[in-house]
XYZ file of C-alpha atoms in Angstrom:
482
model
C 0.000 0.000 0.000
C 1.342 3.434 -0.974
C 0.782 6.460 1.250
C 0.760 10.235 1.014
C 1.940 12.301 3.983
C -0.273 15.112 5.244
C 1.420 17.784 7.402
C 0.100 20.924 9.046
C 2.108 23.156 11.355
C 1.340 25.288 14.381
C 4.099 27.829 14.902
C 4.460 30.002 17.992
C 6.602 33.119 17.764
C 7.277 35.509 20.621
C 6.778 39.131 19.662
C 9.609 41.600 20.125
C 7.728 44.164 22.213
C 9.253 46.009 25.148
C 6.495 45.019 27.564
C 4.332 41.961 28.067
C 0.971 41.310 26.456
C -1.346 42.485 29.210
C 0.864 44.343 31.686
C 3.797 46.752 31.845
C 6.457 44.200 32.879
C 9.541 43.979 30.672
C 9.343 41.235 28.047
C 13.166 40.930 27.988
C 13.229 37.985 30.346
C 15.971 35.767 28.872
C 18.890 37.005 30.986
C 16.882 38.094 34.032
C 16.956 36.463 37.438
C 13.958 34.137 37.919
C 10.663 35.766 38.894
C 11.940 39.348 38.680
C 9.884 40.540 35.672
C 6.535 39.917 37.300
C 3.508 41.782 38.651
C 0.008 40.872 39.896
C -1.290 40.688 36.295
C 1.243 38.216 34.871
C 1.265 36.276 38.152
C -2.482 35.830 37.828
C -3.308 37.264 41.234
C -7.002 37.773 42.092
C -8.438 41.120 41.045
C -5.618 41.994 38.602
C -6.951 43.245 35.260
C -5.213 42.927 31.863
C -4.660 45.787 29.387
C -4.029 45.031 25.703
C -0.541 45.775 24.305
C -1.255 47.938 21.228
C 2.124 47.228 19.601
C 1.601 43.469 19.914
C -1.649 43.841 17.974
C 0.174 45.820 15.259
C 2.966 43.220 15.063
C 0.419 40.418 14.717
C -1.292 42.228 11.858
C 2.098 42.796 10.169
C 2.769 39.065 10.375
C -0.665 38.293 8.969
C -0.284 40.737 6.078
C 3.122 39.277 5.201
C 1.432 35.859 4.957
C -1.316 37.117 2.678
C -4.006 37.058 5.363
C -7.208 39.054 5.531
C -7.627 41.275 8.594
C -11.220 41.143 9.890
C -12.679 44.372 11.192
C -13.739 42.624 14.410
C -11.818 40.217 16.636
C -11.778 39.334 20.303
C -9.825 37.573 23.030
C -10.950 34.349 24.690
C -10.103 32.332 27.761
C -8.522 28.948 27.091
C -8.913 26.930 30.269
C -6.499 24.222 31.338
C -4.564 23.390 34.464
C -0.814 23.077 34.172
C 2.003 24.231 36.492
C 3.336 26.808 34.018
C -0.053 28.520 33.575
C -0.299 31.031 36.387
C -4.021 31.866 36.171
C -5.307 28.388 35.305
C -6.302 29.796 31.908
C -4.561 31.462 28.997
C -5.836 34.600 27.286
C -5.849 33.662 23.618
C -8.083 33.951 20.555
C -10.435 31.248 19.345
C -13.177 31.802 16.773
C -12.434 35.438 15.832
C -8.648 35.865 15.436
C -6.836 38.907 14.117
C -5.707 37.342 10.805
C -7.335 34.673 8.618
C -7.188 32.927 5.235
C -3.670 33.618 4.008
C -1.444 32.084 1.357
C 2.339 31.987 1.672
C 4.820 31.018 -1.041
C 8.336 29.973 -0.108
C 11.446 28.593 -1.836
C 12.150 24.859 -1.697
C 14.753 22.555 -3.202
C 12.197 21.671 -5.895
C 10.957 25.151 -6.723
C 8.308 27.249 -5.041
C 6.195 25.815 -2.234
C 2.761 27.116 -1.336
C 0.815 26.732 1.896
C -2.506 28.147 3.032
C -2.564 29.942 6.365
C -5.691 29.210 8.381
C -5.130 31.877 11.029
C -2.675 34.025 12.929
C -3.852 34.782 16.433
C -2.434 36.617 19.413
C -2.080 35.246 22.940
C 0.152 35.296 26.009
C 3.033 32.927 26.677
C 3.168 30.685 29.722
C 5.697 30.602 32.542
C 8.774 28.391 32.238
C 9.380 25.180 34.151
C 12.954 24.493 35.245
C 13.560 20.820 35.997
C 16.169 19.926 38.622
C 17.471 16.879 40.458
C 19.063 16.750 43.915
C 19.931 13.873 46.244
C 18.267 11.413 43.921
C 15.020 13.375 43.774
C 13.594 15.251 40.789
C 11.599 18.435 41.111
C 10.499 21.427 39.040
C 10.701 25.170 39.666
C 8.504 27.816 38.067
C 10.018 30.976 36.556
C 7.192 33.407 35.763
C 9.346 35.912 33.854
C 8.097 34.501 30.524
C 4.472 34.466 31.667
C 2.492 37.021 29.690
C 5.061 37.653 26.934
C 3.122 38.315 23.688
C 2.957 35.291 21.431
C 1.464 34.716 18.001
C 0.341 31.341 16.747
C 0.467 30.741 12.998
C -1.665 27.772 11.945
C -1.304 26.324 8.452
C -3.719 24.168 6.542
C -2.502 20.560 6.069
C -0.898 21.442 2.732
C 2.664 20.241 3.340
C 3.673 16.859 1.963
C 7.195 16.137 3.206
C 9.546 16.867 6.117
C 11.832 18.764 3.752
C 8.978 21.007 2.613
C 7.963 21.636 6.227
C 11.513 22.672 7.079
C 11.704 25.012 4.067
C 8.447 26.661 5.139
C 9.698 27.213 8.688
C 12.991 28.710 7.474
C 11.133 31.116 5.171
C 8.569 31.998 7.849
C 11.231 32.813 10.429
C 13.056 34.935 7.843
C 9.893 36.983 7.228
C 9.271 37.539 10.949
C 12.874 38.650 11.439
C 12.650 41.003 8.426
C 9.525 42.561 9.907
C 11.368 43.022 13.194
C 8.447 41.513 15.103
C 10.343 38.496 16.486
C 13.933 37.403 17.020
C 13.025 33.936 15.741
C 15.653 32.418 18.046
C 14.675 28.770 18.430
C 17.349 28.133 21.049
C 15.693 30.727 23.306
C 12.178 29.425 22.673
C 11.168 32.542 20.724
C 10.204 30.407 17.707
C 8.557 27.055 18.430
C 6.779 24.560 16.243
C 4.270 21.749 16.745
C 3.512 19.505 13.786
C 0.359 17.584 12.927
C 1.007 14.622 10.685
C -1.065 11.779 9.265
C -0.979 9.267 6.431
C -3.475 8.751 3.635
C -3.334 5.899 1.148
C -3.011 7.072 -2.434
C -6.250 5.305 -3.359
C -8.090 7.033 -0.511
C -9.196 3.834 1.225
C -7.111 4.367 4.360
C -6.873 7.624 6.298
C -4.753 7.520 9.457
C -5.495 9.686 12.504
C -3.696 12.969 13.073
C -0.750 12.875 15.466
C 0.709 16.030 17.020
C 4.472 16.181 17.627
C 5.941 18.534 20.246
C 9.360 19.360 21.755
C 11.172 20.113 18.494
C 13.675 22.917 19.094
C 15.467 23.211 15.754
C 14.732 22.990 12.046
C 16.707 19.762 11.897
C 14.684 18.324 14.781
C 11.430 19.104 12.953
C 12.653 17.343 9.828
C 13.942 14.321 11.760
C 10.817 13.988 13.897
C 8.507 14.123 10.892
C 10.632 11.576 9.014
C 10.529 9.209 11.975
C 6.794 9.613 12.412
C 6.142 8.911 8.720
C 7.905 5.570 8.978
C 6.233 4.707 12.293
C 2.730 5.468 11.049
C 3.137 3.756 7.694
C 4.563 0.617 9.273
C 1.641 0.463 11.714
C -0.974 0.929 8.999
C 0.607 -1.703 6.758
C 0.642 -4.121 9.675
C -3.025 -3.524 10.409
C -2.332 -1.824 13.755
C -4.659 0.806 15.198
C -3.271 4.337 15.432
C -4.861 6.876 17.764
C -5.073 10.649 17.681
C -2.529 11.699 20.276
C 0.249 14.071 21.216
C 3.765 12.668 21.006
C 7.033 14.190 22.169
C 10.266 14.159 20.177
C 13.341 12.764 21.962
C 16.183 14.281 19.994
C 18.954 12.229 21.596
C 17.176 8.960 20.781
C 15.669 10.039 17.462
C 12.163 8.805 18.329
C 8.740 10.120 19.280
C 6.959 8.894 22.420
C 3.314 9.132 23.439
C 2.502 11.929 25.894
C -1.287 12.146 26.007
C -4.384 11.739 23.892
C -5.095 14.819 21.826
C -7.318 17.488 23.336
C -10.202 18.950 21.364
C -11.409 22.548 21.413
C -14.260 21.709 23.758
C -11.764 20.410 26.314
C -10.471 23.948 26.752
C -13.936 25.422 27.470
C -13.260 28.568 25.434
C -15.375 31.619 26.205
C -14.945 35.369 25.516
C -12.479 37.045 27.854
C -14.729 39.183 30.112
C -11.940 41.562 31.187
C -10.983 42.721 27.677
C -13.010 44.625 25.055
C -13.275 43.331 21.489
C -10.995 44.852 18.856
C -12.442 46.960 16.027
C -10.093 47.731 13.140
C -10.793 50.159 10.305
C -9.267 50.052 6.831
C -7.190 53.083 7.793
C -5.865 51.220 10.853
C -4.714 48.320 8.685
C -3.291 50.651 6.007
C -1.241 52.469 8.655
C 0.202 49.195 9.908
C 0.941 48.039 6.351
C 2.841 51.276 5.718
C 5.225 50.390 8.566
C 6.244 47.111 6.936
C 9.643 46.818 5.210
C 10.258 45.207 1.841
C 9.970 41.464 2.437
C 12.643 38.876 1.530
C 11.084 37.495 -1.671
C 10.457 40.956 -3.101
C 13.916 42.176 -2.127
C 15.542 39.091 -3.607
C 13.753 39.645 -6.927
C 14.674 43.339 -6.905
C 18.354 42.607 -6.317
C 18.360 40.414 -9.416
C 16.478 42.951 -11.544
C 18.056 46.171 -10.269
C 21.642 45.117 -9.621
C 22.037 42.267 -12.103
C 22.989 39.793 -9.392
C 22.635 36.054 -9.756
C 19.764 34.311 -7.994
C 22.231 32.644 -5.617
C 24.010 35.894 -4.682
C 20.693 37.689 -4.226
C 19.513 34.883 -1.942
C 22.684 35.098 0.167
C 22.515 38.863 0.470
C 18.824 38.951 1.410
C 18.831 36.041 3.859
C 19.164 38.545 6.710
C 17.709 42.031 6.512
C 20.808 43.556 8.131
C 23.054 42.074 5.418
C 20.774 43.347 2.644
C 20.774 46.794 4.241
C 24.584 46.723 4.500
C 24.918 45.768 0.833
C 22.695 48.612 -0.318
C 24.566 51.064 1.909
C 27.853 50.010 0.279
C 26.405 50.400 -3.228
C 24.769 53.712 -2.269
C 22.939 54.075 -5.574
C 25.987 53.257 -7.756
C 24.752 50.157 -9.569
C 28.140 49.628 -11.251
C 29.511 48.867 -7.787
C 26.936 46.148 -7.075
C 28.889 43.162 -8.417
C 32.089 44.010 -6.531
C 30.126 44.790 -3.359
C 28.279 41.470 -3.588
C 31.539 39.558 -4.094
C 33.222 41.268 -1.141
C 30.302 40.759 1.222
C 29.567 37.127 0.323
C 33.298 36.415 0.257
C 35.580 38.308 2.633
C 32.954 39.866 4.921
C 31.163 36.546 5.420
C 34.522 34.843 6.022
C 35.374 37.438 8.672
C 31.978 36.871 10.311
C 32.531 33.100 10.363
C 36.079 33.345 11.691
C 35.159 35.749 14.493
C 31.660 34.345 15.120
C 30.097 37.750 14.513
C 26.891 39.129 13.039
C 26.993 41.736 10.286
C 26.093 44.447 12.812
C 29.157 43.464 14.851
C 31.614 43.844 11.973
C 33.662 46.995 12.570
C 33.792 47.881 8.877
C 31.369 50.597 7.836
C 29.740 50.548 4.382
C 31.732 53.688 3.542
C 35.025 51.993 4.494
C 34.251 48.926 2.403
C 33.251 51.103 -0.535
C 36.588 52.927 -0.327
C 38.494 49.649 -0.031
C 36.824 48.351 -3.196
C 37.809 51.577 -4.977
C 41.455 51.168 -3.927
C 41.504 47.729 -5.575
C 39.626 48.879 -8.663
C 41.952 51.820 -9.376
C 45.053 49.690 -8.840
C 46.244 51.398 -5.680
C 46.467 48.040 -3.856
C 46.273 44.409 -4.842
C 43.493 42.075 -3.827
C 45.870 40.288 -1.477
C 46.729 43.551 0.265
C 43.071 44.522 0.364
C 42.267 41.442 2.437
C 44.918 42.513 4.934
C 43.483 46.022 5.000
C 39.988 44.673 5.655
C 41.159 42.841 8.773
C 43.012 45.937 9.925
C 39.910 48.105 9.474
C 37.873 45.685 11.578
C 40.499 45.535 14.311
C 41.373 49.240 14.470
C 38.455 51.115 12.926
C 40.900 53.201 10.889
C 40.208 54.254 7.317
C 41.685 52.126 4.507
C 43.860 54.906 3.032
C 45.616 55.446 6.363
C 46.256 51.718 6.780
C 47.632 51.395 3.228
C 50.043 54.284 3.792
C 51.106 53.168 7.265
C 51.852 49.601 6.179
C 53.344 50.437 2.808
C 50.784 48.357 0.941
C 50.494 50.504 -2.172
C 50.807 48.381 -5.300
C 54.243 48.396 -6.955
C 54.215 48.584 -10.741
C 57.763 49.861 -11.247
C 59.356 47.456 -13.724
C 62.910 48.064 -12.567
C 62.079 47.314 -8.941
C 60.080 44.213 -9.826
C 62.761 42.965 -12.237
C 65.208 42.665 -9.340
C 62.674 40.609 -7.343
C 61.998 38.401 -10.382
C 65.731 37.759 -10.742
C 65.952 36.724 -7.080
C 62.927 34.418 -7.309
C 64.262 32.627 -10.411
C 67.590 32.073 -8.683
C 65.899 30.671 -5.577
C 63.608 28.265 -7.440
C 65.586 26.386 -10.133
C 63.226 23.390 -10.005
C 60.195 25.504 -10.910
C 62.226 27.219 -13.633
C 63.156 23.831 -15.028
C 59.534 22.667 -14.968
C 58.458 25.735 -16.915
C 61.127 25.164 -19.564
C 59.998 21.545 -19.898
C 56.573 22.781 -20.905
C 54.847 22.840 -17.505
C 53.459 26.327 -17.941
C 51.542 26.123 -14.647
C 54.881 26.537 -12.863
C 54.715 30.248 -13.540
C 51.846 30.466 -11.065
C 54.157 29.215 -8.316
C 56.868 31.653 -9.336
C 54.410 34.536 -9.400
C 53.333 33.569 -5.885
C 56.952 33.776 -4.767
C 57.264 37.260 -6.249
C 54.146 38.307 -4.356
C 55.585 36.806 -1.153
C 58.801 38.779 -1.542
C 56.778 41.942 -2.137
C 54.314 41.233 0.707
C 51.460 41.168 -1.789
C 52.159 44.654 -3.176
C 53.504 43.663 -6.600
C 51.286 44.417 -9.571
C 50.433 40.845 -10.662
C 50.125 41.692 -14.342
C 53.507 43.468 -14.480
C 55.192 40.758 -12.398
C 53.834 37.990 -14.624
C 54.981 39.786 -17.766
C 58.496 40.211 -16.343
C 58.617 36.541 -15.298
C 57.599 35.323 -18.740
C 60.097 37.655 -20.374
C 62.936 36.512 -18.092
C 62.147 32.831 -18.573
C 62.012 33.164 -22.340
C 65.227 35.229 -22.476
C 67.163 32.734 -20.382
C 65.649 29.778 -22.187
């Protein structure tokens, strides 16, 4: 029996607001001491009343618009009731039947072209507290840190349109990129700011067998999502082929073991006893409200990627690299500064030497101590022949380490390119004398040997020799002596 995989995702993303969803406590809880960013509202104390965070509403609408959603003129908050140690009030303020954003469509790049998924809803809610699990003297126990309680959270629910683990991963990567471009979420999975639950089932290709939906939780990386879905596909298909009964349930992913394990049977909406939140008014949005929020949105990754190809003549691969992070795309355009003839060199420098510097020093683009103006000047020094490419790489490192301008570094270190034939001829003579084996190889027809000899000239000149002049002098000397 052949099967088709059906996948839908529920993605939670913390919003990057200064304060929490329903109170004035700081939402920057990650580095704070436990239970220090709390108040009666986010602790769920009796009589405390919530107040809606206006910016969180705007951020949610931005996310919905970026996913092609409609923004209803009326929405409301609801109480989602369940008892769990990390839920301070015994209920969560969320949205149920009337969310802020509905009926979207999102296209994203995949290894096989363009993927497309329908977005059922994007709704706004509050995050829960955090449980910290400990063990001491052979006993296990859990502590509650309420700093995260009440942090604004959006949930993005897709339709079951995804058909493979690889496609699900591609969607999540593209979704996180959009949220980061908007500036509404850090998208940091390691900090829990971007979390995903997956619903997966199997359907026989002839339609005679439809397996129950299984929810997978506890996946904290893109790789974990892909691995968990792959495992669950094999588990479900094997069970169905063997005539076993699958149940609708929630399963947890154990990353170290590479398996999913049953946690509980799946809850249904009625289990949560949703009802309208009595302490909050409904939200009424006009077309002008939505238009004002749309006007705040930046150019999104797909549009910027296409523009880089059309406007700057970049390849699809270079445009994708440069637009992967908004800060990198901004840096590139600051270097070019309207001079489209500079775009190719700027792209090569950023995707080459700047990215290498970032990797070597484990830095983000914003942490590189090379301003767009300094990089632009460095490119000009190479283009006009003032310095060689080898020297330019040295200058780049020096700019980052000292903050000094490239011209000052070139002068101080004596890195200006040497094109004087008389001076280079003496170096060529020395190199030929020091490397008789390479000279012999060249005269035997191994023309590639001149590359080695040229490298030796550059070494003697500390990278300042004009490569074209040095190569011409080498060829001339080798032919004359031959």
